[in-house]
Short mmCIF file of C-alpha atoms and ligand atoms in Angstrom, two decimals:
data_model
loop_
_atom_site.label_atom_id
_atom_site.label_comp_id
_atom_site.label_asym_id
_atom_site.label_seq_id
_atom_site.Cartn_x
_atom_site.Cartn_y
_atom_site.Cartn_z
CA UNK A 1 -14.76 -2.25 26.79
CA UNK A 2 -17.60 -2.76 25.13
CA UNK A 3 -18.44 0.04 22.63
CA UNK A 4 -21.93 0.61 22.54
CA UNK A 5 -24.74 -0.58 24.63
CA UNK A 6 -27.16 -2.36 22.05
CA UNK A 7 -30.53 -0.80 22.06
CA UNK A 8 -33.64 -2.45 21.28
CA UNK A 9 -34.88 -2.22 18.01
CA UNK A 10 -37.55 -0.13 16.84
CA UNK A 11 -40.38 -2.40 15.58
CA UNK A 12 -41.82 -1.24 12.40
CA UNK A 13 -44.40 -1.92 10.00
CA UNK A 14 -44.44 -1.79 6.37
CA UNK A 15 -47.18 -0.26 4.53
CA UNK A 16 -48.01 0.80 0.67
CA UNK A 17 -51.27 1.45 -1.20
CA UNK A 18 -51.54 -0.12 -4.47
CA UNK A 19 -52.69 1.72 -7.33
CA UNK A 20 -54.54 -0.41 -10.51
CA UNK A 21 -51.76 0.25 -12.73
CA UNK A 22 -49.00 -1.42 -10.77
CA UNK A 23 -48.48 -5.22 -11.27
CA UNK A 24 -48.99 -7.61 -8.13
CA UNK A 25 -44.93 -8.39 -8.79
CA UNK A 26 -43.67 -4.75 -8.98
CA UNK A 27 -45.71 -3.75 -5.65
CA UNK A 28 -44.39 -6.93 -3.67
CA UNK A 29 -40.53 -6.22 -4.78
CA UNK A 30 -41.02 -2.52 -3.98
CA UNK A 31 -42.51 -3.73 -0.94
CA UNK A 32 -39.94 -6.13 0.11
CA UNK A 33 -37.73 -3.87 -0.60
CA UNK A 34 -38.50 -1.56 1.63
CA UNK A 35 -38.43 -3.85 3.82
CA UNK A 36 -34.76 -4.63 3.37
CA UNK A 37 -34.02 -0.81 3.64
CA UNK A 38 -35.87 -0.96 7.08
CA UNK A 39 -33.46 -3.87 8.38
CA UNK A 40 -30.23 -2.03 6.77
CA UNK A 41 -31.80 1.16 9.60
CA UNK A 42 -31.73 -1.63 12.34
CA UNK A 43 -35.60 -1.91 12.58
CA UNK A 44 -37.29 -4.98 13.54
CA UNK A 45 -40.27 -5.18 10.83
CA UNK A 46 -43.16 -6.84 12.72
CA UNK A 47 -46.60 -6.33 9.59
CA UNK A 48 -46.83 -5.85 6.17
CA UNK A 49 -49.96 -3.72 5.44
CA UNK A 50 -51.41 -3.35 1.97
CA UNK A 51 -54.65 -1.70 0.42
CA UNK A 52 -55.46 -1.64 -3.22
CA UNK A 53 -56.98 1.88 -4.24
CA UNK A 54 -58.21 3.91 -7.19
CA UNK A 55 -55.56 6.70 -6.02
CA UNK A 56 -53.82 7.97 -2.74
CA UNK A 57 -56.06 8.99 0.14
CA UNK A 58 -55.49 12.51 0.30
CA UNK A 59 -56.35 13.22 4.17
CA UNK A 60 -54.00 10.50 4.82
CA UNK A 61 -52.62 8.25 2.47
CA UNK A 62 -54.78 5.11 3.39
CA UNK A 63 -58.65 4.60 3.47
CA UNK A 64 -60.83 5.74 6.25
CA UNK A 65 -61.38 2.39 6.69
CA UNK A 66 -58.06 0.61 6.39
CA UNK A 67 -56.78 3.30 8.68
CA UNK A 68 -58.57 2.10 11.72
CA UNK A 69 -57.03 -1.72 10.84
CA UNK A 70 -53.73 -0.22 10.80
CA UNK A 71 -54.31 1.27 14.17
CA UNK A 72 -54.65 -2.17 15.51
CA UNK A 73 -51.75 -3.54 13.56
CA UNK A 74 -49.49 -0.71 14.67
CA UNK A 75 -50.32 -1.16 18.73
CA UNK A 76 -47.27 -2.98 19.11
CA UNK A 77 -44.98 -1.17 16.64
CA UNK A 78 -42.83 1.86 16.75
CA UNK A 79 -43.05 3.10 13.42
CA UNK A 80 -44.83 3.22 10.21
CA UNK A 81 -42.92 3.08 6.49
CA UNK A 82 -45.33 3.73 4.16
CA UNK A 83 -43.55 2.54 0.22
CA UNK A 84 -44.76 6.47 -1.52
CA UNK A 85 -43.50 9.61 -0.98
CA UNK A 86 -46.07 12.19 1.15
CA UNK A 87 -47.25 15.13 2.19
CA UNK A 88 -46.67 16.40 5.51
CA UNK A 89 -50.37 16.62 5.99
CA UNK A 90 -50.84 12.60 5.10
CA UNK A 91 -47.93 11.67 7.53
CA UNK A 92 -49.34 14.06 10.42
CA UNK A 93 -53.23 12.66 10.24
CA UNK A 94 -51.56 9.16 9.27
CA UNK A 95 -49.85 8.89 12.65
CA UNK A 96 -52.53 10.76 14.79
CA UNK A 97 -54.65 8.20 13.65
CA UNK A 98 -52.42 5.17 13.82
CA UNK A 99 -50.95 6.12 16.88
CA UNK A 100 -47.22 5.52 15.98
CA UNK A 101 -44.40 7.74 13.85
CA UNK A 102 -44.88 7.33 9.92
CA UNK A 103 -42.08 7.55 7.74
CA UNK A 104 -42.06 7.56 3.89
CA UNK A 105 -39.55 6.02 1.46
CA UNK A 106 -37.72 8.76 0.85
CA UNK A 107 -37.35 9.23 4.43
CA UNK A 108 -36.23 5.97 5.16
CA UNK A 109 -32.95 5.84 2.01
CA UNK A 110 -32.76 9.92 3.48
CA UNK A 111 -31.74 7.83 6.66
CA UNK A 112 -29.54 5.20 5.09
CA UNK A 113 -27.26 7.41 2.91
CA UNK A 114 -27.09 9.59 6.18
CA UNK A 115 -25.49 7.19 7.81
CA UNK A 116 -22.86 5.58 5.00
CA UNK A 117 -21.98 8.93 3.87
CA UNK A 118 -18.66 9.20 5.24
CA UNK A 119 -16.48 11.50 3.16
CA UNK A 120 -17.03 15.07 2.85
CA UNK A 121 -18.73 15.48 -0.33
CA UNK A 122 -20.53 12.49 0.71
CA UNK A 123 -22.13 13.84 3.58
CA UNK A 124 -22.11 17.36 1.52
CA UNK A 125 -24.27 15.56 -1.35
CA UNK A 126 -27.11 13.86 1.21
CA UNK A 127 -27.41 16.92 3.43
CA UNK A 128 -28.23 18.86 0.03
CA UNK A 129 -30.66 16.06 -1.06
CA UNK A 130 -32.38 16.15 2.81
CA UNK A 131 -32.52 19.97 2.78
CA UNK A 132 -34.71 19.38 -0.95
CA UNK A 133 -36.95 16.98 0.36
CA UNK A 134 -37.58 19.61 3.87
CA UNK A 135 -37.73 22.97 1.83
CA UNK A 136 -41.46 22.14 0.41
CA UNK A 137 -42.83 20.52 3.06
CA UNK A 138 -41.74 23.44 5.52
CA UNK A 139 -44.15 25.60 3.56
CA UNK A 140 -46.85 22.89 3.84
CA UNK A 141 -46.25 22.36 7.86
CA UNK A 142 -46.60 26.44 7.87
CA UNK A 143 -49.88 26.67 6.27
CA UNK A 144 -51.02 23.45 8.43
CA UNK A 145 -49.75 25.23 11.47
CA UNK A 146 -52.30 28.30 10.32
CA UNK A 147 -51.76 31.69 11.74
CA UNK A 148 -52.41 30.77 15.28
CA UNK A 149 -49.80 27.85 15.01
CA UNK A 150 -52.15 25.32 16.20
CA UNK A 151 -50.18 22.64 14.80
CA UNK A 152 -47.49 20.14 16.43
CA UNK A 153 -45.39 19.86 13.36
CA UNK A 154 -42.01 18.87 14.16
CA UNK A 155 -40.60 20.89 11.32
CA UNK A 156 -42.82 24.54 11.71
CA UNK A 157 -42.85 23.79 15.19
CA UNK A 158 -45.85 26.13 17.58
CA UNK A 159 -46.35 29.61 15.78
CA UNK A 160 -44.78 28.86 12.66
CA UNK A 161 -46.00 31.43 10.37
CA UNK A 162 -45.22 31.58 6.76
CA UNK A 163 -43.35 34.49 6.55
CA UNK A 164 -40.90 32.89 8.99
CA UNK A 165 -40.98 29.99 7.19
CA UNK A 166 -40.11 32.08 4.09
CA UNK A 167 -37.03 32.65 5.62
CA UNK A 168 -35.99 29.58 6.40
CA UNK A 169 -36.82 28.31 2.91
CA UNK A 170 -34.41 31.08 1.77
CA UNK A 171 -31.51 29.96 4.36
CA UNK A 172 -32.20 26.64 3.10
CA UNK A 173 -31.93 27.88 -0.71
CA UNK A 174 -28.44 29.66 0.46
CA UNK A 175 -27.27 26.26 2.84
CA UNK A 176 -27.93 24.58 -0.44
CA UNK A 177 -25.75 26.41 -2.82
CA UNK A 178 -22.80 26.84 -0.12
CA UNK A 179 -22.60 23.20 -0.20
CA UNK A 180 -22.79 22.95 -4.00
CA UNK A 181 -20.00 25.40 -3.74
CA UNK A 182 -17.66 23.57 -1.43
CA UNK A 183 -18.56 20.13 -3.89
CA UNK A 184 -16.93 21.39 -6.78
CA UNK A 185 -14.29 23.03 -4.98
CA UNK A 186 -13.72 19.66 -3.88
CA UNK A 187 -14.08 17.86 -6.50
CA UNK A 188 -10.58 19.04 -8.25
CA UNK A 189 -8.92 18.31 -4.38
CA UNK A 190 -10.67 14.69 -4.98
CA UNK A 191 -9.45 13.83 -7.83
CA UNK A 192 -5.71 14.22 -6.42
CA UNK A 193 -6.01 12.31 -4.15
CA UNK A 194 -7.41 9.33 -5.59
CA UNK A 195 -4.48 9.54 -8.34
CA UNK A 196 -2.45 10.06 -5.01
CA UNK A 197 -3.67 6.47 -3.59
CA UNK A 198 -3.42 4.93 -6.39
CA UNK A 199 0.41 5.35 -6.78
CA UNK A 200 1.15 4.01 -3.68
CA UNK A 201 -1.61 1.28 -3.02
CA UNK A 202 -1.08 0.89 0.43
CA UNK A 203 -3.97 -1.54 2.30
CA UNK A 204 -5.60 -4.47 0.46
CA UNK A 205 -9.49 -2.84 0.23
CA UNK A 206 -12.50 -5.08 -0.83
CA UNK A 207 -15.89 -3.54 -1.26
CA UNK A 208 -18.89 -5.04 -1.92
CA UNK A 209 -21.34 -3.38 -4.44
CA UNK A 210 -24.36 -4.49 -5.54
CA UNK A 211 -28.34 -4.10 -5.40
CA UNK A 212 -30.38 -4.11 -2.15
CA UNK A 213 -31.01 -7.66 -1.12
CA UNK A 214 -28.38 -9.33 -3.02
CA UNK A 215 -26.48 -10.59 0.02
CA UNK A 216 -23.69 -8.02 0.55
CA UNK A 217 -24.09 -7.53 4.11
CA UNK A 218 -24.57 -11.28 4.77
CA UNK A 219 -21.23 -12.07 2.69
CA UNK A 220 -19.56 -9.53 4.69
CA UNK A 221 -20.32 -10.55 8.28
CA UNK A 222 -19.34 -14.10 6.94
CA UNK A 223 -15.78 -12.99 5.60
CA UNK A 224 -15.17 -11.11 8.38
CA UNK A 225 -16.69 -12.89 11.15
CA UNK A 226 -17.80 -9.30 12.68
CA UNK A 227 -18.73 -10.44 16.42
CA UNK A 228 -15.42 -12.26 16.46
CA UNK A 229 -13.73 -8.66 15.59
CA UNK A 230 -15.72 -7.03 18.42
CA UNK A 231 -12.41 -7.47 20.91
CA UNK A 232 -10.18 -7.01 18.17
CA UNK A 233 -8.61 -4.07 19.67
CA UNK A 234 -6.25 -3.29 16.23
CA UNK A 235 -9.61 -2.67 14.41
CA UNK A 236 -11.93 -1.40 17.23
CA UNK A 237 -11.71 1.99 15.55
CA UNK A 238 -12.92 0.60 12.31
CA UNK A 239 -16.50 1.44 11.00
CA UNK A 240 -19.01 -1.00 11.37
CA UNK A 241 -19.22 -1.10 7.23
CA UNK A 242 -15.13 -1.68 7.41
CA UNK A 243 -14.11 -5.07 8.88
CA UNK A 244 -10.98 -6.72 7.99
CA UNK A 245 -11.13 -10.41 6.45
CA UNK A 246 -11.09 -13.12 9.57
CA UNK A 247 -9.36 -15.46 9.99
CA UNK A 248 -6.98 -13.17 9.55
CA UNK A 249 -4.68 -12.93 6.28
CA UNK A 250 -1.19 -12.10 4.97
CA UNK A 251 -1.94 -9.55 3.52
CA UNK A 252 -4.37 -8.26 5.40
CA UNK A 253 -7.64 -7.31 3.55
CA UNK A 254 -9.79 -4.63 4.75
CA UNK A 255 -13.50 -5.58 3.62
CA UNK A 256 -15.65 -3.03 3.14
CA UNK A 257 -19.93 -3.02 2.56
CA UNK A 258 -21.95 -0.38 0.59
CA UNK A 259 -25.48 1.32 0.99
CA UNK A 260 -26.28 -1.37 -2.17
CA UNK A 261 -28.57 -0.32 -5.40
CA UNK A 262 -32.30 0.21 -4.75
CA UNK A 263 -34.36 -0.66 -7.52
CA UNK A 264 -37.20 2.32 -6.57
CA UNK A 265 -34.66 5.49 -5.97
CA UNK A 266 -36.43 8.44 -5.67
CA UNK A 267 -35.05 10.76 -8.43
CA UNK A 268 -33.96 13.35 -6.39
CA UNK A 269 -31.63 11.19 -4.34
CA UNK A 270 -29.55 9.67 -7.13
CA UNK A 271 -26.57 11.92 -6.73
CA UNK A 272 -26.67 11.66 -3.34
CA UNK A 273 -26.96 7.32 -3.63
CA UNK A 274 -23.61 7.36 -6.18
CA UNK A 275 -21.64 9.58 -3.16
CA UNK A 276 -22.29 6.84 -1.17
CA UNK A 277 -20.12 4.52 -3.60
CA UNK A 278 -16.75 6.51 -2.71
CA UNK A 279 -16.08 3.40 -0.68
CA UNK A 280 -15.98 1.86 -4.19
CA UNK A 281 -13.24 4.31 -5.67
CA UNK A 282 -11.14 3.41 -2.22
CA UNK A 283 -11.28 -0.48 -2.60
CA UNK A 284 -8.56 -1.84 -5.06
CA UNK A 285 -10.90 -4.71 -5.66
CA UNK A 286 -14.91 -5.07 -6.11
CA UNK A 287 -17.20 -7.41 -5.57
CA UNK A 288 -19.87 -7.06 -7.62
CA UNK A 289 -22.46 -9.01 -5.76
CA UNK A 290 -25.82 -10.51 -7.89
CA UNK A 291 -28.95 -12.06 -6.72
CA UNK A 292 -28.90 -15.11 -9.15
CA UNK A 293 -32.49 -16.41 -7.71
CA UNK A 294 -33.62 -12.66 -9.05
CA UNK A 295 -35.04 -13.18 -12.90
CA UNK A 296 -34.85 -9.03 -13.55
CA UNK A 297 -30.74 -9.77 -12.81
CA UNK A 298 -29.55 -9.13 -16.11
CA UNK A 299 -31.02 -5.51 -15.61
CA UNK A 300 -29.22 -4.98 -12.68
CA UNK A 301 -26.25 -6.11 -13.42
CA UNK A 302 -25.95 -3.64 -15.94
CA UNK A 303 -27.10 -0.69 -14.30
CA UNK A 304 -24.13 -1.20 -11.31
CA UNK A 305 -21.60 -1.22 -14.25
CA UNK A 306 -22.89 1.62 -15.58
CA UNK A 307 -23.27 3.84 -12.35
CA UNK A 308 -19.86 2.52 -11.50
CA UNK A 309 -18.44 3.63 -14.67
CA UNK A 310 -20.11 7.18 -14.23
CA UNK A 311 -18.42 7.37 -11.16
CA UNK A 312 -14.73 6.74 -12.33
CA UNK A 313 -14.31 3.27 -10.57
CA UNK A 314 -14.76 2.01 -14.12
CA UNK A 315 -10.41 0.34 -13.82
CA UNK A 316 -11.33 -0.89 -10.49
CA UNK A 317 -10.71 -4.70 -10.57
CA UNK A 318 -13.63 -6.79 -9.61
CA UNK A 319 -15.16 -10.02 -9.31
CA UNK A 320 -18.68 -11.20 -10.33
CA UNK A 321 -20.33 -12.87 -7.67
CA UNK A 322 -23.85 -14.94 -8.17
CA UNK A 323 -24.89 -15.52 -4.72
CA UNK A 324 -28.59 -17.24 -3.31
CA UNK A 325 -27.90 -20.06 -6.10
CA UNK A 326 -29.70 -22.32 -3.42
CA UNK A 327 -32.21 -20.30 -4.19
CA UNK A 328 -32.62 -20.51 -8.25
CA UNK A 329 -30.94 -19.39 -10.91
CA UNK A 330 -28.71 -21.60 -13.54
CA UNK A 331 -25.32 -22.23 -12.47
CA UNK A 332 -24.22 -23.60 -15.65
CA UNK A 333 -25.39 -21.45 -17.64
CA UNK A 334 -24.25 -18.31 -15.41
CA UNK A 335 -20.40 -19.72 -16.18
CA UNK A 336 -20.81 -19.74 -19.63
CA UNK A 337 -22.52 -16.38 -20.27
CA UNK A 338 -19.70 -14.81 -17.40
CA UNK A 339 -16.48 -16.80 -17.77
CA UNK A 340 -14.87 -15.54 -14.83
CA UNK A 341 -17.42 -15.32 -11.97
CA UNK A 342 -17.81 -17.03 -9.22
CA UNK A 343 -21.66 -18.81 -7.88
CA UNK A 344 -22.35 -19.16 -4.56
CA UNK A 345 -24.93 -19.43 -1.81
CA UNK A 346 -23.70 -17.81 1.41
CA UNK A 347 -26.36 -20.45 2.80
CA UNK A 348 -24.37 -23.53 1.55
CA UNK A 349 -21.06 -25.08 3.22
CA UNK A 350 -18.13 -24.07 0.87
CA UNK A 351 -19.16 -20.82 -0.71
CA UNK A 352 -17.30 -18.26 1.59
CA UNK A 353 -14.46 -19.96 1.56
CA UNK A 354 -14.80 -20.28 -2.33
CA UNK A 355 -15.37 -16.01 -2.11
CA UNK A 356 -12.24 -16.05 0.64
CA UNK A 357 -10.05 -18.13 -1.25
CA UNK A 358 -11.15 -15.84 -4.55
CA UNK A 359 -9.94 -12.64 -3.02
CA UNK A 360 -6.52 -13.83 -1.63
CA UNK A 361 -5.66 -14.97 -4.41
CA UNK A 362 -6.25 -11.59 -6.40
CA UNK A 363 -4.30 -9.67 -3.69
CA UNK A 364 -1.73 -12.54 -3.50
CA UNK A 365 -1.00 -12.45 -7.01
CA UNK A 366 2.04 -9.89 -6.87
CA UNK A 367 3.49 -11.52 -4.06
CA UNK A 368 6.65 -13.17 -3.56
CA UNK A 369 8.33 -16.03 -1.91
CA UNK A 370 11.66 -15.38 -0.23
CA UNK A 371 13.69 -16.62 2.53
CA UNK A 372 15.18 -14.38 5.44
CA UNK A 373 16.99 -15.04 8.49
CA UNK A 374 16.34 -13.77 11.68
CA UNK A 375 19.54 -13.49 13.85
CA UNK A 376 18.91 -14.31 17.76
CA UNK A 377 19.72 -11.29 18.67
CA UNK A 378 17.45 -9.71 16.27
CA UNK A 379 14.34 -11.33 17.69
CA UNK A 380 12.40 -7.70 18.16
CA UNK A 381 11.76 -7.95 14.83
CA UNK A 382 10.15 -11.37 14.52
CA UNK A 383 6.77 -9.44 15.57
CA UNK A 384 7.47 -7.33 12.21
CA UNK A 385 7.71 -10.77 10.22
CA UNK A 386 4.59 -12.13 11.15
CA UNK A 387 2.65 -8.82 10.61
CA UNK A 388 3.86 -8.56 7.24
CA UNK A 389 4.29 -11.71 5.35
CA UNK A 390 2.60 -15.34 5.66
CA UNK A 391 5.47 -17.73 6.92
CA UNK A 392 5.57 -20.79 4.79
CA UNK A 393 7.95 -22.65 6.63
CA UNK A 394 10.28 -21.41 10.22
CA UNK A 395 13.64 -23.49 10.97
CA UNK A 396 15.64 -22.48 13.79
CA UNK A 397 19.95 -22.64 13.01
CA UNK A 398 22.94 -21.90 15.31
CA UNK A 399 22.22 -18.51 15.32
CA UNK A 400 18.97 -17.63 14.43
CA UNK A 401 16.14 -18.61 12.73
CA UNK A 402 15.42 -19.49 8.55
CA UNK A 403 12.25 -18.19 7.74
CA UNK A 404 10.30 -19.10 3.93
CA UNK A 405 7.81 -15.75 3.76
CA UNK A 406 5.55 -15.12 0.92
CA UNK A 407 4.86 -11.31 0.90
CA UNK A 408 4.30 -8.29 -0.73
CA UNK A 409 7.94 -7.24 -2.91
CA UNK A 410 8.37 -4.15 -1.13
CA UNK A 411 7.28 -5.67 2.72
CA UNK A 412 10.06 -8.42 2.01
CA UNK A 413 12.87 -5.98 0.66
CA UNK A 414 12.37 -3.61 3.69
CA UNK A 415 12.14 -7.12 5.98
CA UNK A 416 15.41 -7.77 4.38
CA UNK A 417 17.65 -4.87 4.39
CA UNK A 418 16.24 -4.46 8.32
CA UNK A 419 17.43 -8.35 8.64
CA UNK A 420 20.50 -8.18 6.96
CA UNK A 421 21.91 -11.18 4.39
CA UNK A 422 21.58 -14.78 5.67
CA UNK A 423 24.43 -16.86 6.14
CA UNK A 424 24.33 -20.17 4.31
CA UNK A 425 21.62 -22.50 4.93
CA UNK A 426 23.23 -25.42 7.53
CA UNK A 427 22.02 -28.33 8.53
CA UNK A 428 20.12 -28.03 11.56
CA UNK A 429 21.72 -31.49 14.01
N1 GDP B 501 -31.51 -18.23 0.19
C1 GDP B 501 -30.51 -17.39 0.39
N2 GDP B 501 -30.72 -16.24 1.06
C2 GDP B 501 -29.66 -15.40 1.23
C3 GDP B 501 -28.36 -15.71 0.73
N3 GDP B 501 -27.55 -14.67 1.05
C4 GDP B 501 -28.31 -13.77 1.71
N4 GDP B 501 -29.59 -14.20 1.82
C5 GDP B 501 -30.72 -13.51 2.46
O1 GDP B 501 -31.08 -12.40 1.63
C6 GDP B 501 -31.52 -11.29 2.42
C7 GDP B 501 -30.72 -10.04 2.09
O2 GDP B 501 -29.40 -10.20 2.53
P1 GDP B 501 -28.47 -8.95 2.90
O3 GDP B 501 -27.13 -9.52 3.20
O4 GDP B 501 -29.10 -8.11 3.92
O5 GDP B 501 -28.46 -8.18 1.51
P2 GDP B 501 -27.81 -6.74 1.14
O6 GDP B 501 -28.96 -5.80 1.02
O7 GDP B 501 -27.14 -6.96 -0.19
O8 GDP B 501 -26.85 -6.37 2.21
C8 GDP B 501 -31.38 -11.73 3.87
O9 GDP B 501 -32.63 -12.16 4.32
C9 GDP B 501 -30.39 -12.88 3.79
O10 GDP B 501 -30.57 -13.81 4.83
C10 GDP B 501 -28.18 -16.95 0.03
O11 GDP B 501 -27.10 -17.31 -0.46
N5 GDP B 501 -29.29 -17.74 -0.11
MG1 MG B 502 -26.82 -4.60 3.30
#
């Protein structure tokens, strides 16, 4: 069954003022970036639109003049993402006048953490962060609206007046400290559990961390060949950020993709970004994924150690990963400075299976080789074999069949006593 009709995506166009005191390179990688963010939402960015100005229009964020070119440019599009954060009054006139939805930055990661948040204090964290960026702007859409409610704001809606909007600016004041409430409540409960999984380690977890842009959600669909997985009824029910490594492998790793660093956060969504990352705290390996082509790497690097030691994942093995070497970067000097990573392009033959081959062998480093024999009339449990450990090597005998397995200690020993000893190894005639 297929398990969800695709829709066509929304077209959108990014857009940004520059102001004189930011650099021709800052405004194109804040630009691009936001780009990036639009594709992780699904959209289909058709224009770039740019203006360099003295300040922000403040009628509607752009020119008088520039707004009527946007107009054109937007005819085809569904949206606008303008690279600032505005005022409800610039994003109404900006899209009566452009003819199409605007959103703004913050708007647009709003969206993105809303939809990786997947735990409970994740989702607690952004829904505090989205009710902050509505609770001002509320008052704003009220005093637009004007005593007669004239306005078509989405948020004050027709006859908004302020003193109703007071009062939803104090339930959103009280929403906000319930949920801070129920975080540190669960915060104690959290912390349990994670010592919990740790103990018993269960599932072989990769996730990929890293900045926007760096290739994480390329590398995964590679290592998990995710259209391939599609009819894979055992993992149907997995999240579309959770695929498990294909071909499939003994063990079987579970591969998981993050929201990924952005380089312009707006400051009031940083807690809600690192809640994101408990996909990080669940993985029992990370791979820390760099844009080697980027020069400001070094930078980054350090700031996703740093966030990921804030956010206790600091023990959490990982592996260094250079990717988009096609791209620039120096290979040998990347293996000097970091001994143990690994540099790849996930454009060039050889480097997934170089990443692959990487994270098999960290999870098959505890494993074991052992032989077990699987009587005839034991064949139910030949299924059981296969699931659990790689076969090296299958012999049939008299009675059964000799099996060389390389598997997890405790999947053998439970294999085994299920099994039962194997007679002497004979001569097959
Ligand atoms: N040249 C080059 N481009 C790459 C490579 N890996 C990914 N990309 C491109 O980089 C962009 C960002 O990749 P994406 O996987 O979405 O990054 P994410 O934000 O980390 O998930 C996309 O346009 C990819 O096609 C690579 O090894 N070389
Ligand atoms: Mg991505």
């Amino acid at each position: 069954m297929m398990r969800d009709v695709k829709e066509k995506p929304k077209r959108a166009i990014v857009a940004a003022v520059q102001l004189p005191e930011v650099s021709d390179i800052e405004f194109e990688s804040s630009l691009t970036e936001l780009h990036q963010l639009a594709k992780t939402l699904g959209f289909d960015v058709t224009g770039r639109f740019a203006q360099k100005r003295a300040k922000f229009d403040q009628t509607a964020y752009f020119g008088t003049g520039k707004r009527e070119e946007l107009r054109i440019l937007a005819e085809d599009a569904d949206l606008i993402l303008v690279d600032h954060e505005i005022s409800p009054s610039q994003a109404r006139n900006l899209e009566k006048e452009a003819g199409c939805e605007v959103m703004d930055r913050t708007m647009v990661i709003l969206e993105i953490f809303h939809r990786h948040a997947r735990s409970r204090a994740a989702r607690a964290q952004v829904e505090i962060a989205r009710l902050g960026y509505m609770a001002p702007r509320m008052r704003e859409a009220a005093k637009l609206a004007g005593p007669q409610g004239r306005g078509r704001s989405g948020v004050g809606g027709r006859g908004a007046s302020e003193s109703r909007t007071e009062l939803d600016r104090r339930k959103i004041r009280d929403r906000i400290s319930e949920l801070e409430k129920e975080l540190s409540a669960m915060g104690a409960e959290r912390k349990t559990q994670r010592a919990r999984r740790q103990e018993r380690p269960g599932l072989a977890r990769v996730a990929l961390v890293g900045y926007t842009n760096a290739g994480k959600s390329t590398l995964m669909r590679a290592l998990t060949g995710s259209e391939a997985l599609v009819a894979d009824k055992l993992f149907a029910t997995l999240d579309t950020t959770v695929r498990a490594l294909h071909p499939e492998s003994v063990p079987r790793v579970l591969v998981s993709d993050t929201v990924g660093f952005i380089k312009n956060l707006p400051h009031g969504l940083v807690a809600s970004f690192k809640s994101t990352l408990d996909e990080a705290l669940e993985a029992s390996l990370l791979l820390h994924v760099v844009d080697a082509s980027d020069p400001g790497f070094e930078r980054q690097l350090a700031v996703t150690d740093e966030v990921l030691a804030e956010i206790g994942a600091k023990d959490v093995p990982r592996i260094l990963v250079f990717n988009k070497i096609d791209r620039g970067g120096d290979e040998a000097a990347l293996r000097a400075r970091y001994p143990d990573c690994i540099v790849i392009s996930a454009r060039r033959e050889g480097g997934i299976a170089a990443l692959r081959g990487a994270i098999l062998a960290f999870f098959r480093r505890d494993l074991v080789e052992a032989d077990l024999y699987l009587p005839w009339s034991a064949q139910q449990l030949r299924g059981e074999i296969f699931l659990n450990c790689q076969v090296l090597e299958e012999r049939a005998g008299n009675d059964g069949a000799f099996f060389r397995v390389r598997g997890e200690r405790s999947a053998v020993q439970r294999l085994r006593e299920q099994l039962g000893p194997a007679p002497r190894r004979r001569p097959v005639c």
